[in-house]
Amino acid sequence: MRQRIWEALVFLLLAMLLKPVSTRPHWRPSEAHDSAASYCLSWRLAVEANDIYAWRTVPTQCLKHVENYMTGGQYERDLNFIMEHIIDYIDTIEVSDDGLDAWILDVDDTCISNLIYYRRKRFGCDPYDPDGFKRWALRGGCPAIPAVLRLFNKLVGRGFKVFLVTGRDEATLGQATLDNLQNQGFIGYQSLILRSMAYKGQSAVKYKSEIRSQLEEGEGYRIWGNVGDQWSDLQGNCTGNRAFKLPNPMYFVP
Ligand SMILES: [Mg+2]
């Protein structure tokens, strides 16, 4: 009997000693991963919502996250989803026969993609390299973004005057950009507007606002829609009846 009581006491003691160990929250390798993934989701949302301003590089811990987003299918799915909504909106517009119904499209990472270039720049973890980007753009090898090319063809087909407005420098990148758009199927737009000397050094918001003002107030166009991957494509004056932000977690243009 004494032996049984003694054994029971030892068992209880051991159970008491072991309990805190077994219920203590312990670190799992996946927790670090979960917390980085959660941080990067929050970071990307804040970037797309323009809640983080003038950020220079993608946080290094989000390299894989941005790479997976851009190359794993979700980026294309998001573009297709947005495009369905833009096309629903287009279908509500009655295009007039006065030839003044206009639409604005940005060029880089809106009509044509720089993803191949940014892959070498660790998807934006490396700082902006103006010379490197210029060399890339001069090759004229940016592929079309299929969802936006579909939108473009829809706009042209419906009779909108499509203006492609880009911050690319007219003198150095004009011809390469023209050729690139042509070889990717962007045919039938009204005008490609590049940054001329008069706008050198201006922010994209100021430059693009002035271009849109000239179109709307100077030439009488009605801007029904404006699509860009940067907030600076969509802010300022004469922003259009509807503005559509496309995803881009790789870089920020002020
Ligand atoms: Mg762009």
Coordinates of C-alpha atoms and ligand atoms in Angstrom, one line a residue:
M1 CA 0.0 0.0 0.0
R2 CA 2.8 2.4 1.0
Q3 CA 4.5 1.5 -2.2
R4 CA 1.4 2.4 -4.3
I5 CA 1.0 5.8 -2.5
W6 CA 4.7 6.6 -3.0
E7 CA 4.4 5.7 -6.7
A8 CA 1.3 7.9 -7.1
L9 CA 3.1 10.9 -5.4
V10 CA 6.1 10.5 -7.7
F11 CA 3.7 10.4 -10.7
L12 CA 1.9 13.5 -9.6
L13 CA 5.2 15.3 -8.9
L14 CA 6.5 14.4 -12.4
A15 CA 3.2 15.5 -14.0
M16 CA 3.4 18.9 -12.2
L17 CA 7.0 19.3 -13.3
L18 CA 6.3 18.4 -16.9
K19 CA 3.1 20.3 -17.4
P20 CA 4.6 23.8 -17.8
V21 CA 7.0 22.4 -20.3
S22 CA 4.3 20.7 -22.4
T23 CA 2.0 23.8 -22.5
R24 CA 4.6 26.5 -23.0
P25 CA 4.2 28.1 -26.4
H26 CA 7.2 26.9 -28.4
W27 CA 8.8 28.4 -31.5
R28 CA 8.0 26.6 -34.8
P29 CA 10.2 27.2 -37.8
S30 CA 7.1 28.1 -39.8
E31 CA 6.2 30.9 -37.4
A32 CA 9.1 33.0 -38.7
H33 CA 7.9 32.3 -42.2
D34 CA 4.3 33.1 -41.4
S35 CA 5.3 36.4 -39.8
A36 CA 7.4 37.4 -42.8
A37 CA 4.6 36.5 -45.2
S38 CA 2.1 38.4 -43.1
Y39 CA 4.4 41.5 -43.0
C40 CA 4.9 41.4 -46.7
L41 CA 1.2 41.1 -47.4
S42 CA 0.6 44.1 -45.2
W43 CA 3.5 46.0 -46.9
R44 CA 2.1 45.2 -50.4
L45 CA -1.4 46.3 -49.5
A46 CA -0.1 49.6 -48.0
V47 CA 2.0 50.2 -51.2
E48 CA -0.9 49.6 -53.5
A49 CA -3.2 51.8 -51.4
N50 CA -0.5 54.5 -51.5
D51 CA -0.2 54.5 -47.7
I52 CA 3.5 54.2 -48.0
Y53 CA 4.9 57.2 -49.9
A54 CA 8.2 57.6 -51.8
W55 CA 9.5 54.2 -50.9
R56 CA 12.8 53.4 -52.6
T57 CA 13.2 49.6 -52.5
V58 CA 11.2 46.5 -51.7
P59 CA 12.2 45.3 -48.2
T60 CA 14.7 42.5 -48.6
Q61 CA 12.6 40.1 -46.5
C62 CA 9.8 40.6 -49.1
L63 CA 11.9 39.5 -52.1
K64 CA 10.4 36.1 -52.3
H65 CA 6.9 37.4 -51.6
V66 CA 7.1 40.0 -54.5
E67 CA 8.8 37.4 -56.8
N68 CA 6.0 34.9 -56.1
Y69 CA 3.3 37.6 -56.6
M70 CA 4.7 38.8 -59.9
T71 CA 5.7 35.4 -61.4
G72 CA 3.4 32.9 -59.7
G73 CA 0.1 33.8 -61.4
Q74 CA -1.5 36.2 -58.9
Y75 CA -0.3 39.3 -60.7
E76 CA -1.9 38.2 -63.9
R77 CA -5.1 37.1 -62.1
D78 CA -5.3 40.6 -60.5
L79 CA -4.8 42.3 -63.8
N80 CA -7.5 40.1 -65.5
F81 CA -9.9 40.8 -62.6
I82 CA -9.3 44.6 -62.8
M83 CA -9.7 44.5 -66.6
E84 CA -13.1 42.8 -66.3
H85 CA -14.3 45.8 -64.2
I86 CA -12.8 48.3 -66.5
I87 CA -14.5 46.7 -69.5
D88 CA -17.9 46.6 -67.6
Y89 CA -17.4 50.4 -67.1
I90 CA -16.6 50.9 -70.8
D91 CA -19.7 49.1 -71.8
T92 CA -21.8 51.7 -69.9
I93 CA -20.3 54.6 -72.0
E94 CA -22.0 55.9 -75.1
V95 CA -19.2 56.9 -77.4
S96 CA -20.1 60.1 -79.3
D97 CA -19.3 60.6 -83.0
D98 CA -17.5 63.9 -82.4
G99 CA -14.2 62.0 -81.9
L100 CA -13.6 63.5 -78.5
D101 CA -14.1 60.6 -76.2
A102 CA -10.6 59.9 -74.8
W103 CA -8.8 57.4 -72.7
I104 CA -5.3 57.6 -71.1
L105 CA -3.0 54.7 -70.7
D106 CA 0.4 54.8 -69.0
V107 CA 3.1 52.8 -70.8
D108 CA 5.6 51.1 -68.5
D109 CA 4.1 48.2 -66.5
T110 CA 0.7 49.2 -67.9
C111 CA 0.9 48.6 -71.6
I112 CA 4.3 46.9 -71.7
S113 CA 6.1 45.0 -69.0
N114 CA 9.5 45.5 -67.4
L115 CA 9.3 42.3 -65.3
I116 CA 12.2 40.8 -67.2
Y117 CA 14.4 43.8 -66.3
Y118 CA 13.2 43.9 -62.7
R119 CA 13.9 40.2 -62.2
R120 CA 17.6 41.2 -62.5
K121 CA 17.0 43.9 -60.0
R122 CA 15.7 41.5 -57.4
F123 CA 12.1 42.5 -58.1
G124 CA 12.8 46.0 -56.7
C125 CA 15.0 45.1 -53.8
D126 CA 17.8 46.8 -55.6
P127 CA 17.6 50.6 -55.9
Y128 CA 16.5 52.3 -59.1
D129 CA 19.3 52.3 -61.7
P130 CA 18.5 55.0 -64.3
D131 CA 21.3 53.9 -66.7
G132 CA 20.4 50.3 -66.5
F133 CA 16.8 51.0 -67.1
K134 CA 17.6 53.2 -70.1
R135 CA 19.8 50.4 -71.7
W136 CA 16.9 48.0 -71.2
A137 CA 14.3 50.4 -72.6
L138 CA 16.5 51.2 -75.6
R139 CA 16.3 47.5 -76.6
G140 CA 12.6 47.9 -77.2
G141 CA 12.0 44.4 -76.0
C142 CA 9.3 44.9 -73.3
P143 CA 6.5 42.4 -73.8
A144 CA 2.9 43.5 -73.9
I145 CA 0.8 43.0 -70.8
P146 CA -1.9 40.8 -72.4
A147 CA -4.8 42.0 -70.2
V148 CA -4.0 45.6 -71.0
L149 CA -3.5 44.9 -74.7
R150 CA -7.0 43.4 -74.7
L151 CA -8.3 46.5 -73.0
F152 CA -6.5 48.7 -75.6
N153 CA -8.0 46.8 -78.5
K154 CA -11.5 47.1 -76.9
L155 CA -11.0 50.9 -76.5
V156 CA -9.8 51.4 -80.1
G157 CA -12.6 49.2 -81.3
R158 CA -15.3 51.2 -79.4
G159 CA -14.0 54.4 -81.0
F160 CA -12.1 56.0 -78.0
K161 CA -9.1 58.1 -78.8
V162 CA -6.4 56.4 -76.8
F163 CA -3.5 58.5 -75.6
L164 CA -0.4 56.7 -74.3
V165 CA 1.3 59.0 -71.8
T166 CA 4.7 58.1 -70.5
G167 CA 7.4 59.7 -68.4
R168 CA 10.0 58.2 -70.7
D169 CA 12.4 60.8 -72.2
E170 CA 11.3 61.8 -75.7
A171 CA 14.8 62.5 -77.1
T172 CA 16.5 59.3 -76.0
L173 CA 13.7 56.8 -75.8
G174 CA 11.1 58.1 -78.2
Q175 CA 11.9 55.8 -81.2
A176 CA 12.6 52.7 -79.1
T177 CA 9.3 53.1 -77.3
L178 CA 7.3 53.7 -80.5
D179 CA 8.9 50.6 -82.0
N180 CA 8.3 48.5 -78.9
L181 CA 4.6 49.4 -78.7
Q182 CA 4.2 48.7 -82.4
N183 CA 6.0 45.3 -82.2
Q184 CA 3.8 44.3 -79.3
G185 CA 0.5 45.1 -81.1
F186 CA -0.4 48.5 -79.7
I187 CA -1.7 49.9 -83.0
G188 CA -4.4 52.4 -83.6
Y189 CA -3.9 54.8 -80.7
Q190 CA -4.3 58.5 -81.2
S191 CA -0.9 59.7 -79.8
L192 CA 2.1 58.6 -77.8
I193 CA 3.1 61.4 -75.5
L194 CA 6.6 61.3 -74.1
R195 CA 8.4 63.7 -71.7
S196 CA 9.8 66.5 -73.8
M197 CA 12.5 69.0 -72.7
A198 CA 9.7 71.3 -71.4
Y199 CA 8.8 68.8 -68.7
K200 CA 12.3 67.6 -67.7
G201 CA 12.7 67.4 -64.0
Q202 CA 9.0 67.7 -63.2
S203 CA 7.3 65.1 -61.1
A204 CA 5.1 62.6 -62.9
V205 CA 2.0 64.1 -61.2
K206 CA 2.8 67.6 -62.5
Y207 CA 3.9 66.5 -66.0
K208 CA 1.0 64.1 -66.6
S209 CA -1.5 66.6 -65.1
E210 CA -0.4 69.2 -67.6
I211 CA -0.7 66.8 -70.5
R212 CA -4.2 65.8 -69.5
S213 CA -5.2 69.4 -69.0
Q214 CA -4.0 70.3 -72.5
L215 CA -6.1 67.4 -73.9
E216 CA -9.2 68.2 -71.8
E217 CA -9.1 72.0 -71.5
G218 CA -7.1 72.8 -74.6
E219 CA -8.4 70.3 -77.1
G220 CA -11.8 69.5 -75.7
Y221 CA -11.4 65.8 -75.1
R222 CA -13.5 64.0 -72.5
I223 CA -11.2 61.7 -70.5
W224 CA -13.4 58.8 -69.6
G225 CA -10.7 56.6 -68.1
N226 CA -7.1 56.7 -66.9
V227 CA -5.1 53.5 -66.3
G228 CA -1.7 53.3 -64.7
D229 CA 0.5 51.2 -62.4
Q230 CA 1.6 54.3 -60.3
W231 CA -0.5 56.7 -58.3
S232 CA 1.4 59.5 -59.9
D233 CA -0.3 58.4 -63.2
L234 CA -3.7 59.1 -61.7
Q235 CA -3.3 62.1 -59.4
G236 CA -3.4 65.8 -60.1
N237 CA -5.6 67.6 -62.5
C238 CA -8.0 66.3 -65.2
T239 CA -7.6 62.7 -63.8
G240 CA -10.5 61.4 -65.9
N241 CA -14.0 60.2 -65.0
R242 CA -12.6 57.0 -63.6
A243 CA -9.0 56.2 -62.6
F244 CA -7.8 52.6 -62.4
K245 CA -4.7 51.6 -60.5
L246 CA -2.9 48.5 -61.7
P247 CA -0.7 46.5 -59.3
N248 CA 3.0 47.2 -59.1
P249 CA 4.9 46.3 -55.9
M250 CA 8.4 46.6 -57.5
Y251 CA 8.9 50.4 -57.6
F252 CA 7.5 53.8 -56.8
V253 CA 7.5 56.8 -59.2
P254 CA 6.8 60.2 -57.5
Ligands
MG1 MG 4.0 52.9 -65.4

